[in-house]
């Protein structure tokens, strides 16, 4: 008969049925290696032998009844999450949060782990961190950063750990109530809507109906803004936006103008202004407002010049419109397109 294999641990006579450490168990028959010894280095010793089953308190291995997750405000730890091993829960993370709050742990242990101190909203703006987000969460948490990440995912605590991703306030896109085709009273946007496939292209200027009957002509779309995170000349800003499948801001109404102003106010620094997708040709007087036009994919006739602009200050030609950020109304100035302004894209 084959010899019986010798045990490697002292058998217990009081293996606990409740959550407690065994008072008789020893690892490898060593009288110095009891549960109090295990407790001194649980991250290493709890995986030795049968330590986790015998030293449940020390190894945080109690089969505790389900309880409400730990929460701080609306930020809660995920009671079902653990890191690789069942005992490495958010409670385990909390024991040494300064070391254990990894990127993965931070995503699941929102009450235990603070927001990352390394996060940056803009590429070259380290000061635009999660503390900066917390200064204006209603606006900034709904934005995406220069890597295309939703701010509320990266700065969950600063954003109050929303159950659903926040969204930017919607912009208003609607038909004009005053416009009439060729000043004929019966030819309003309701008339255009009856045969939009034909009538949206009518008007003294090509697509005049489309520019005034945005809803009837299917020109409304969900508008979001993206801060490129730097200052650019007009043409360079246009290139940056195109590279991200976006365009320079197309402002179709006072509501659009306010939405862009609110977004820009939350992200730019004092003294910066924002380029708009509205410009005059390179060879014409920048002081003539009739020479300015929106990009071909911007169905707008809206303007919001700050008097006496556009004035072509200095006699320059081919100006671009910029939104001035030194007031509460987001009115516009004309400037040379070689000027470097903050670049915000509409996506």
mmCIF file of C-alpha atoms in Angstrom:
data_model
loop_
_atom_site.group_PDB
_atom_site.id
_atom_site.type_symbol
_atom_site.label_atom_id
_atom_site.label_comp_id
_atom_site.label_asym_id
_atom_site.label_seq_id
_atom_site.Cartn_x
_atom_site.Cartn_y
_atom_site.Cartn_z
ATOM 1 C CA UNK A 1 0.000 0.000 0.000
ATOM 2 C CA UNK A 2 1.342 3.437 -0.945
ATOM 3 C CA UNK A 3 2.391 5.590 2.002
ATOM 4 C CA UNK A 4 0.045 8.371 2.952
ATOM 5 C CA UNK A 5 1.339 11.812 1.964
ATOM 6 C CA UNK A 6 2.307 13.876 4.986
ATOM 7 C CA UNK A 7 0.217 16.987 5.584
ATOM 8 C CA UNK A 8 1.817 20.354 4.989
ATOM 9 C CA UNK A 9 -0.248 22.288 7.519
ATOM 10 C CA UNK A 10 -1.441 21.736 11.034
ATOM 11 C CA UNK A 11 -5.067 20.556 10.865
ATOM 12 C CA UNK A 12 -7.530 22.696 12.727
ATOM 13 C CA UNK A 13 -10.000 21.600 15.370
ATOM 14 C CA UNK A 14 -11.949 24.791 15.212
ATOM 15 C CA UNK A 15 -12.256 25.588 11.527
ATOM 16 C CA UNK A 16 -14.524 28.598 11.732
ATOM 17 C CA UNK A 17 -18.094 28.458 10.583
ATOM 18 C CA UNK A 18 -18.483 32.201 11.148
ATOM 19 C CA UNK A 19 -16.225 34.922 9.894
ATOM 20 C CA UNK A 20 -13.217 34.693 12.180
ATOM 21 C CA UNK A 21 -9.527 33.803 12.199
ATOM 22 C CA UNK A 22 -8.645 30.267 13.302
ATOM 23 C CA UNK A 23 -6.827 30.149 16.644
ATOM 24 C CA UNK A 24 -5.204 26.756 15.975
ATOM 25 C CA UNK A 25 -4.211 26.771 12.338
ATOM 26 C CA UNK A 26 -0.488 27.019 11.431
ATOM 27 C CA UNK A 27 1.072 27.309 7.998
ATOM 28 C CA UNK A 28 3.450 24.387 7.319
ATOM 29 C CA UNK A 29 3.405 23.326 11.010
ATOM 30 C CA UNK A 30 5.365 26.475 11.873
ATOM 31 C CA UNK A 31 4.203 27.798 15.244
ATOM 32 C CA UNK A 32 5.262 31.337 14.250
ATOM 33 C CA UNK A 33 3.072 31.325 11.136
ATOM 34 C CA UNK A 34 -0.404 31.696 12.488
ATOM 35 C CA UNK A 35 -3.126 34.129 11.364
ATOM 36 C CA UNK A 36 -1.492 37.068 13.141
ATOM 37 C CA UNK A 37 1.642 36.408 11.062
ATOM 38 C CA UNK A 38 -0.497 36.246 7.912
ATOM 39 C CA UNK A 39 -2.097 39.589 8.816
ATOM 40 C CA UNK A 40 1.241 41.411 8.719
ATOM 41 C CA UNK A 41 1.592 40.939 4.944
ATOM 42 C CA UNK A 42 -1.815 39.949 3.665
ATOM 43 C CA UNK A 43 -1.128 40.887 0.050
ATOM 44 C CA UNK A 44 1.560 38.177 -0.093
ATOM 45 C CA UNK A 45 0.724 35.642 2.651
ATOM 46 C CA UNK A 46 -3.030 35.209 2.154
ATOM 47 C CA UNK A 47 -2.357 33.207 -1.012
ATOM 48 C CA UNK A 48 -0.132 30.697 0.780
ATOM 49 C CA UNK A 49 -1.527 27.292 1.667
ATOM 50 C CA UNK A 50 -5.053 27.465 3.068
ATOM 51 C CA UNK A 51 -4.515 30.865 4.682
ATOM 52 C CA UNK A 52 -7.448 32.582 3.048
ATOM 53 C CA UNK A 53 -9.927 29.970 4.291
ATOM 54 C CA UNK A 54 -8.497 29.825 7.831
ATOM 55 C CA UNK A 55 -7.679 33.528 8.356
ATOM 56 C CA UNK A 56 -10.820 35.069 6.935
ATOM 57 C CA UNK A 57 -10.713 38.283 8.907
ATOM 58 C CA UNK A 58 -7.036 38.932 8.259
ATOM 59 C CA UNK A 59 -7.431 38.152 4.559
ATOM 60 C CA UNK A 60 -10.690 40.065 4.143
ATOM 61 C CA UNK A 61 -12.276 36.826 2.924
ATOM 62 C CA UNK A 62 -15.464 36.773 4.946
ATOM 63 C CA UNK A 63 -18.552 35.786 3.052
ATOM 64 C CA UNK A 64 -20.374 38.830 4.261
ATOM 65 C CA UNK A 65 -24.029 39.275 3.360
ATOM 66 C CA UNK A 66 -24.796 41.561 0.471
ATOM 67 C CA UNK A 67 -24.860 45.150 1.607
ATOM 68 C CA UNK A 68 -25.297 48.575 0.134
ATOM 69 C CA UNK A 69 -22.185 49.828 -1.694
ATOM 70 C CA UNK A 70 -19.956 52.404 -0.053
ATOM 71 C CA UNK A 71 -20.905 55.832 -1.385
ATOM 72 C CA UNK A 72 -19.659 59.376 -1.067
ATOM 73 C CA UNK A 73 -22.420 61.591 -2.379
ATOM 74 C CA UNK A 74 -23.513 60.053 -5.685
ATOM 75 C CA UNK A 75 -20.145 58.313 -6.208
ATOM 76 C CA UNK A 76 -20.301 54.651 -5.150
ATOM 77 C CA UNK A 77 -17.914 51.709 -5.092
ATOM 78 C CA UNK A 78 -18.917 48.753 -7.251
ATOM 79 C CA UNK A 79 -19.713 46.009 -4.723
ATOM 80 C CA UNK A 80 -19.316 43.282 -7.364
ATOM 81 C CA UNK A 81 -15.907 44.282 -8.736
ATOM 82 C CA UNK A 82 -12.584 42.749 -7.738
ATOM 83 C CA UNK A 83 -9.109 42.877 -9.235
ATOM 84 C CA UNK A 84 -8.056 39.426 -10.466
ATOM 85 C CA UNK A 85 -8.725 37.733 -7.095
ATOM 86 C CA UNK A 86 -11.993 37.786 -5.141
ATOM 87 C CA UNK A 87 -10.495 39.417 -2.055
ATOM 88 C CA UNK A 88 -9.113 42.378 -4.033
ATOM 89 C CA UNK A 89 -12.304 44.408 -3.839
ATOM 90 C CA UNK A 90 -12.793 48.146 -3.391
ATOM 91 C CA UNK A 91 -12.419 47.581 0.352
ATOM 92 C CA UNK A 92 -8.984 46.085 -0.355
ATOM 93 C CA UNK A 93 -8.156 49.072 -2.562
ATOM 94 C CA UNK A 94 -9.198 51.411 0.240
ATOM 95 C CA UNK A 95 -6.619 49.913 2.623
ATOM 96 C CA UNK A 96 -3.826 51.420 0.497
ATOM 97 C CA UNK A 97 -5.661 53.702 -1.885
ATOM 98 C CA UNK A 98 -2.595 55.808 -2.638
ATOM 99 C CA UNK A 99 -0.988 52.714 -4.234
ATOM 100 C CA UNK A 100 -3.950 50.622 -5.325
ATOM 101 C CA UNK A 101 -6.097 53.207 -7.111
ATOM 102 C CA UNK A 102 -5.008 52.141 -10.575
ATOM 103 C CA UNK A 103 -6.866 53.298 -13.678
ATOM 104 C CA UNK A 104 -9.017 50.170 -13.523
ATOM 105 C CA UNK A 105 -9.700 50.502 -9.794
ATOM 106 C CA UNK A 106 -10.591 54.181 -10.158
ATOM 107 C CA UNK A 107 -13.232 53.259 -12.731
ATOM 108 C CA UNK A 108 -14.955 50.859 -10.284
ATOM 109 C CA UNK A 109 -14.152 52.317 -6.852
ATOM 110 C CA UNK A 110 -15.449 55.854 -7.323
ATOM 111 C CA UNK A 111 -16.078 56.474 -3.620
ATOM 112 C CA UNK A 112 -12.625 55.193 -2.651
ATOM 113 C CA UNK A 113 -10.437 56.565 -5.442
ATOM 114 C CA UNK A 114 -10.110 60.262 -6.293
ATOM 115 C CA UNK A 115 -9.929 61.544 -9.857
ATOM 116 C CA UNK A 116 -6.542 61.202 -11.529
ATOM 117 C CA UNK A 117 -4.157 64.088 -10.938
ATOM 118 C CA UNK A 118 -2.582 63.452 -14.366
ATOM 119 C CA UNK A 119 -5.669 64.140 -16.460
ATOM 120 C CA UNK A 120 -5.552 67.005 -19.005
ATOM 121 C CA UNK A 121 -8.522 68.286 -20.982
ATOM 122 C CA UNK A 122 -6.367 70.117 -23.532
ATOM 123 C CA UNK A 123 -3.067 68.890 -24.935
ATOM 124 C CA UNK A 124 -0.985 71.851 -23.788
ATOM 125 C CA UNK A 125 -3.038 72.975 -20.760
ATOM 126 C CA UNK A 126 -2.024 70.980 -17.663
ATOM 127 C CA UNK A 127 -4.041 73.388 -15.533
ATOM 128 C CA UNK A 128 -7.217 72.103 -17.233
ATOM 129 C CA UNK A 129 -7.405 69.080 -14.945
ATOM 130 C CA UNK A 130 -10.245 67.500 -12.971
ATOM 131 C CA UNK A 131 -10.177 70.365 -10.450
ATOM 132 C CA UNK A 132 -10.762 72.698 -13.390
ATOM 133 C CA UNK A 133 -13.651 70.497 -14.525
ATOM 134 C CA UNK A 134 -15.181 70.736 -11.038
ATOM 135 C CA UNK A 135 -15.339 74.527 -11.331
ATOM 136 C CA UNK A 136 -18.035 74.283 -14.026
ATOM 137 C CA UNK A 137 -19.288 70.679 -14.142
ATOM 138 C CA UNK A 138 -22.633 71.471 -15.790
ATOM 139 C CA UNK A 139 -20.804 72.524 -18.958
ATOM 140 C CA UNK A 140 -17.410 70.830 -18.856
ATOM 141 C CA UNK A 141 -18.515 67.299 -17.927
ATOM 142 C CA UNK A 142 -20.461 66.973 -21.187
ATOM 143 C CA UNK A 143 -17.472 67.882 -23.355
ATOM 144 C CA UNK A 144 -14.907 65.625 -24.985
ATOM 145 C CA UNK A 145 -11.213 66.277 -24.500
ATOM 146 C CA UNK A 146 -8.418 66.513 -27.062
ATOM 147 C CA UNK A 147 -8.238 62.702 -27.226
ATOM 148 C CA UNK A 148 -11.966 62.378 -27.837
ATOM 149 C CA UNK A 149 -12.704 61.072 -24.327
ATOM 150 C CA UNK A 150 -15.858 62.102 -22.482
ATOM 151 C CA UNK A 151 -14.833 64.311 -19.564
ATOM 152 C CA UNK A 152 -17.383 62.723 -17.215
ATOM 153 C CA UNK A 153 -15.621 59.360 -17.693
ATOM 154 C CA UNK A 154 -12.189 60.768 -16.871
ATOM 155 C CA UNK A 155 -13.238 63.046 -13.984
ATOM 156 C CA UNK A 156 -16.118 61.028 -12.558
ATOM 157 C CA UNK A 157 -15.876 62.430 -9.029
ATOM 158 C CA UNK A 158 -15.664 66.043 -10.225
ATOM 159 C CA UNK A 159 -18.755 65.380 -12.349
ATOM 160 C CA UNK A 160 -20.717 63.767 -9.527
ATOM 161 C CA UNK A 161 -20.546 60.248 -10.999
ATOM 162 C CA UNK A 162 -23.573 60.638 -13.301
ATOM 163 C CA UNK A 163 -25.589 57.491 -14.009
ATOM 164 C CA UNK A 164 -25.878 58.544 -17.654
ATOM 165 C CA UNK A 165 -23.338 60.493 -19.744
ATOM 166 C CA UNK A 166 -24.202 64.209 -19.588
ATOM 167 C CA UNK A 167 -25.035 66.067 -22.774
ATOM 168 C CA UNK A 168 -24.512 69.615 -23.913
ATOM 169 C CA UNK A 169 -27.604 71.807 -23.792
ATOM 170 C CA UNK A 170 -29.370 71.447 -27.152
ATOM 171 C CA UNK A 171 -29.191 74.248 -29.654
ATOM 172 C CA UNK A 172 -32.352 75.497 -31.303
ATOM 173 C CA UNK A 173 -32.827 74.662 -34.975
ATOM 174 C CA UNK A 174 -36.137 75.860 -36.360
ATOM 175 C CA UNK A 175 -37.874 77.495 -39.298
ATOM 176 C CA UNK A 176 -37.979 81.271 -39.611
ATOM 177 C CA UNK A 177 -41.429 82.670 -38.821
ATOM 178 C CA UNK A 178 -40.846 85.880 -40.808
ATOM 179 C CA UNK A 179 -39.201 84.708 -44.039
ATOM 180 C CA UNK A 180 -41.205 84.566 -47.277
ATOM 181 C CA UNK A 181 -39.931 83.437 -50.665
ATOM 182 C CA UNK A 182 -39.676 86.512 -52.894
ATOM 183 C CA UNK A 183 -41.828 88.332 -50.308
ATOM 184 C CA UNK A 184 -44.916 86.370 -51.324
ATOM 185 C CA UNK A 185 -47.017 86.035 -48.169
ATOM 186 C CA UNK A 186 -48.255 82.509 -48.890
ATOM 187 C CA UNK A 187 -44.747 81.127 -49.539
ATOM 188 C CA UNK A 188 -43.500 80.650 -46.010
ATOM 189 C CA UNK A 189 -41.674 77.648 -44.548
ATOM 190 C CA UNK A 190 -44.935 75.730 -44.299
ATOM 191 C CA UNK A 191 -45.313 76.078 -48.060
ATOM 192 C CA UNK A 192 -41.695 74.954 -48.531
ATOM 193 C CA UNK A 193 -42.305 71.879 -46.346
ATOM 194 C CA UNK A 194 -45.122 70.676 -48.608
ATOM 195 C CA UNK A 195 -42.615 69.889 -51.377
ATOM 196 C CA UNK A 196 -39.276 70.290 -49.651
ATOM 197 C CA UNK A 197 -37.365 68.212 -52.208
ATOM 198 C CA UNK A 198 -38.081 70.936 -54.799
ATOM 199 C CA UNK A 199 -38.688 74.104 -52.845
ATOM 200 C CA UNK A 200 -35.724 74.048 -50.441
ATOM 201 C CA UNK A 201 -33.434 75.088 -53.297
ATOM 202 C CA UNK A 202 -35.572 78.066 -54.349
ATOM 203 C CA UNK A 203 -34.776 81.695 -53.685
ATOM 204 C CA UNK A 204 -32.928 84.670 -55.119
ATOM 205 C CA UNK A 205 -29.741 83.170 -53.738
ATOM 206 C CA UNK A 206 -29.259 79.438 -54.282
ATOM 207 C CA UNK A 207 -30.729 77.579 -51.321
ATOM 208 C CA UNK A 208 -32.262 80.683 -49.722
ATOM 209 C CA UNK A 209 -35.264 78.620 -48.597
ATOM 210 C CA UNK A 210 -32.971 75.998 -47.080
ATOM 211 C CA UNK A 211 -31.145 78.627 -45.041
ATOM 212 C CA UNK A 212 -34.395 79.997 -43.587
ATOM 213 C CA UNK A 213 -36.456 76.804 -43.253
ATOM 214 C CA UNK A 214 -33.922 74.676 -41.421
ATOM 215 C CA UNK A 215 -36.399 72.230 -39.891
ATOM 216 C CA UNK A 216 -38.578 71.861 -43.006
ATOM 217 C CA UNK A 217 -35.524 71.293 -45.201
ATOM 218 C CA UNK A 218 -33.941 68.706 -42.906
ATOM 219 C CA UNK A 219 -30.968 70.888 -42.022
ATOM 220 C CA UNK A 220 -31.237 70.406 -38.251
ATOM 221 C CA UNK A 221 -28.674 68.173 -36.652
ATOM 222 C CA UNK A 222 -27.282 67.458 -33.224
ATOM 223 C CA UNK A 223 -24.536 70.004 -32.584
ATOM 224 C CA UNK A 224 -21.562 69.414 -30.322
ATOM 225 C CA UNK A 225 -18.388 71.461 -29.973
ATOM 226 C CA UNK A 226 -14.820 70.279 -29.625
ATOM 227 C CA UNK A 227 -11.975 72.424 -28.320
ATOM 228 C CA UNK A 228 -8.827 71.711 -30.324
ATOM 229 C CA UNK A 229 -6.805 72.930 -27.362
ATOM 230 C CA UNK A 230 -4.701 75.697 -28.825
ATOM 231 C CA UNK A 231 -4.538 78.954 -30.779
ATOM 232 C CA UNK A 232 -4.465 78.833 -34.600
ATOM 233 C CA UNK A 233 -4.660 81.080 -37.623
ATOM 234 C CA UNK A 234 -8.005 80.984 -39.427
ATOM 235 C CA UNK A 235 -6.976 78.560 -42.199
ATOM 236 C CA UNK A 236 -5.060 76.333 -39.779
ATOM 237 C CA UNK A 237 -8.124 76.118 -37.547
ATOM 238 C CA UNK A 238 -10.205 75.068 -40.546
ATOM 239 C CA UNK A 239 -7.659 72.340 -41.320
ATOM 240 C CA UNK A 240 -7.675 71.115 -37.695
ATOM 241 C CA UNK A 241 -11.465 70.843 -37.721
ATOM 242 C CA UNK A 242 -11.510 69.014 -41.060
ATOM 243 C CA UNK A 243 -8.913 66.545 -39.800
ATOM 244 C CA UNK A 244 -11.330 65.619 -36.999
ATOM 245 C CA UNK A 245 -14.330 65.282 -39.358
ATOM 246 C CA UNK A 246 -15.719 68.538 -37.991
ATOM 247 C CA UNK A 247 -16.027 72.129 -39.235
ATOM 248 C CA UNK A 248 -15.534 75.628 -37.929
ATOM 249 C CA UNK A 249 -18.573 76.911 -35.978
ATOM 250 C CA UNK A 250 -21.688 77.432 -38.082
ATOM 251 C CA UNK A 251 -23.962 79.818 -36.170
ATOM 252 C CA UNK A 252 -27.541 79.765 -37.446
ATOM 253 C CA UNK A 253 -29.387 81.595 -34.660
ATOM 254 C CA UNK A 254 -29.068 83.556 -31.439
ATOM 255 C CA UNK A 255 -29.526 80.257 -29.580
ATOM 256 C CA UNK A 256 -26.622 78.702 -31.508
ATOM 257 C CA UNK A 257 -24.516 81.759 -30.739
ATOM 258 C CA UNK A 258 -25.270 81.475 -27.020
ATOM 259 C CA UNK A 259 -24.523 77.731 -26.977
ATOM 260 C CA UNK A 260 -21.125 78.306 -28.584
ATOM 261 C CA UNK A 261 -20.397 81.200 -26.235
ATOM 262 C CA UNK A 262 -21.276 79.064 -23.180
ATOM 263 C CA UNK A 263 -19.039 76.238 -24.387
ATOM 264 C CA UNK A 264 -16.114 78.527 -25.174
ATOM 265 C CA UNK A 265 -16.459 80.350 -21.843
ATOM 266 C CA UNK A 266 -15.902 77.066 -20.060
ATOM 267 C CA UNK A 267 -12.708 76.103 -21.876
ATOM 268 C CA UNK A 268 -10.745 79.164 -22.973
ATOM 269 C CA UNK A 269 -8.405 81.428 -21.069
ATOM 270 C CA UNK A 270 -8.925 85.120 -20.375
ATOM 271 C CA UNK A 271 -8.055 87.296 -23.372
ATOM 272 C CA UNK A 272 -8.745 84.625 -26.000
ATOM 273 C CA UNK A 273 -11.353 84.896 -28.764
ATOM 274 C CA UNK A 274 -12.820 82.156 -30.964
ATOM 275 C CA UNK A 275 -12.770 81.830 -34.748
ATOM 276 C CA UNK A 276 -16.095 81.352 -36.576
ATOM 277 C CA UNK A 277 -16.564 79.755 -39.988
ATOM 278 C CA UNK A 278 -17.497 83.148 -41.464
ATOM 279 C CA UNK A 279 -15.092 85.037 -43.735
ATOM 280 C CA UNK A 280 -14.594 87.486 -46.580
ATOM 281 C CA UNK A 281 -12.652 86.588 -49.761
ATOM 282 C CA UNK A 282 -8.957 87.392 -49.691
ATOM 283 C CA UNK A 283 -9.162 90.233 -52.211
ATOM 284 C CA UNK A 284 -12.101 92.237 -50.814
ATOM 285 C CA UNK A 285 -12.478 94.933 -48.189
ATOM 286 C CA UNK A 286 -13.036 93.335 -44.802
ATOM 287 C CA UNK A 287 -15.184 96.298 -43.730
ATOM 288 C CA UNK A 288 -17.998 95.329 -46.132
ATOM 289 C CA UNK A 289 -20.417 93.006 -44.289
ATOM 290 C CA UNK A 290 -22.097 91.951 -47.539
ATOM 291 C CA UNK A 291 -18.864 90.230 -48.644
ATOM 292 C CA UNK A 292 -18.795 87.771 -45.757
ATOM 293 C CA UNK A 293 -20.151 84.257 -46.206
ATOM 294 C CA UNK A 294 -20.435 81.007 -44.298
ATOM 295 C CA UNK A 295 -18.876 77.798 -45.539
ATOM 296 C CA UNK A 296 -20.918 75.950 -48.217
ATOM 297 C CA UNK A 297 -22.077 73.363 -45.650
ATOM 298 C CA UNK A 298 -23.366 76.036 -43.250
ATOM 299 C CA UNK A 299 -26.974 77.033 -44.082
ATOM 300 C CA UNK A 300 -26.966 80.303 -42.151
ATOM 301 C CA UNK A 301 -27.857 83.931 -42.693
ATOM 302 C CA UNK A 302 -27.326 84.882 -39.033
ATOM 303 C CA UNK A 303 -24.843 87.547 -37.915
ATOM 304 C CA UNK A 304 -24.029 89.141 -34.565
ATOM 305 C CA UNK A 305 -21.503 91.907 -35.311
ATOM 306 C CA UNK A 306 -20.393 94.201 -32.506
ATOM 307 C CA UNK A 307 -20.875 97.780 -33.758
ATOM 308 C CA UNK A 308 -19.161 99.244 -35.717
ATOM 309 C CA UNK A 309 -17.798 95.932 -36.983
ATOM 310 C CA UNK A 310 -16.878 94.760 -39.472
ATOM 311 C CA UNK A 311 -14.626 97.757 -39.868
ATOM 312 C CA UNK A 312 -11.508 96.327 -41.531
ATOM 313 C CA UNK A 313 -9.398 98.061 -38.916
ATOM 314 C CA UNK A 314 -6.124 99.006 -40.614
ATOM 315 C CA UNK A 315 -7.524 98.419 -44.114
ATOM 316 C CA UNK A 316 -6.845 94.688 -44.281
ATOM 317 C CA UNK A 317 -8.627 92.442 -46.782
ATOM 318 C CA UNK A 318 -10.079 88.971 -46.519
ATOM 319 C CA UNK A 319 -10.959 89.040 -42.841
ATOM 320 C CA UNK A 320 -12.457 86.354 -40.676
ATOM 321 C CA UNK A 321 -15.113 86.685 -37.979
ATOM 322 C CA UNK A 322 -14.170 86.019 -34.377
ATOM 323 C CA UNK A 323 -16.443 85.703 -31.365
ATOM 324 C CA UNK A 324 -15.385 88.140 -28.659
ATOM 325 C CA UNK A 325 -15.289 86.582 -25.213
ATOM 326 C CA UNK A 326 -14.979 89.789 -23.164
ATOM 327 C CA UNK A 327 -18.750 90.250 -22.822
ATOM 328 C CA UNK A 328 -21.811 88.159 -21.982
ATOM 329 C CA UNK A 329 -23.335 88.256 -25.454
ATOM 330 C CA UNK A 330 -20.681 86.675 -27.684
ATOM 331 C CA UNK A 331 -20.793 89.385 -30.339
ATOM 332 C CA UNK A 332 -18.374 89.399 -33.273
ATOM 333 C CA UNK A 333 -15.369 91.309 -34.554
ATOM 334 C CA UNK A 334 -13.537 91.077 -37.879
ATOM 335 C CA UNK A 335 -9.841 90.275 -37.731
ATOM 336 C CA UNK A 336 -6.981 89.345 -40.003
ATOM 337 C CA UNK A 337 -6.958 85.622 -40.686
ATOM 338 C CA UNK A 338 -3.294 85.480 -39.753
ATOM 339 C CA UNK A 339 -4.255 86.252 -36.153
ATOM 340 C CA UNK A 340 -4.086 83.288 -33.750
ATOM 341 C CA UNK A 341 -7.396 82.650 -31.975
ATOM 342 C CA UNK A 342 -8.761 79.739 -30.010
ATOM 343 C CA UNK A 343 -9.921 76.982 -32.351
ATOM 344 C CA UNK A 344 -13.274 75.375 -31.518
ATOM 345 C CA UNK A 345 -14.816 72.912 -33.963
ATOM 346 C CA UNK A 346 -18.429 71.954 -34.532
ATOM 347 C CA UNK A 347 -18.938 68.209 -34.870
#
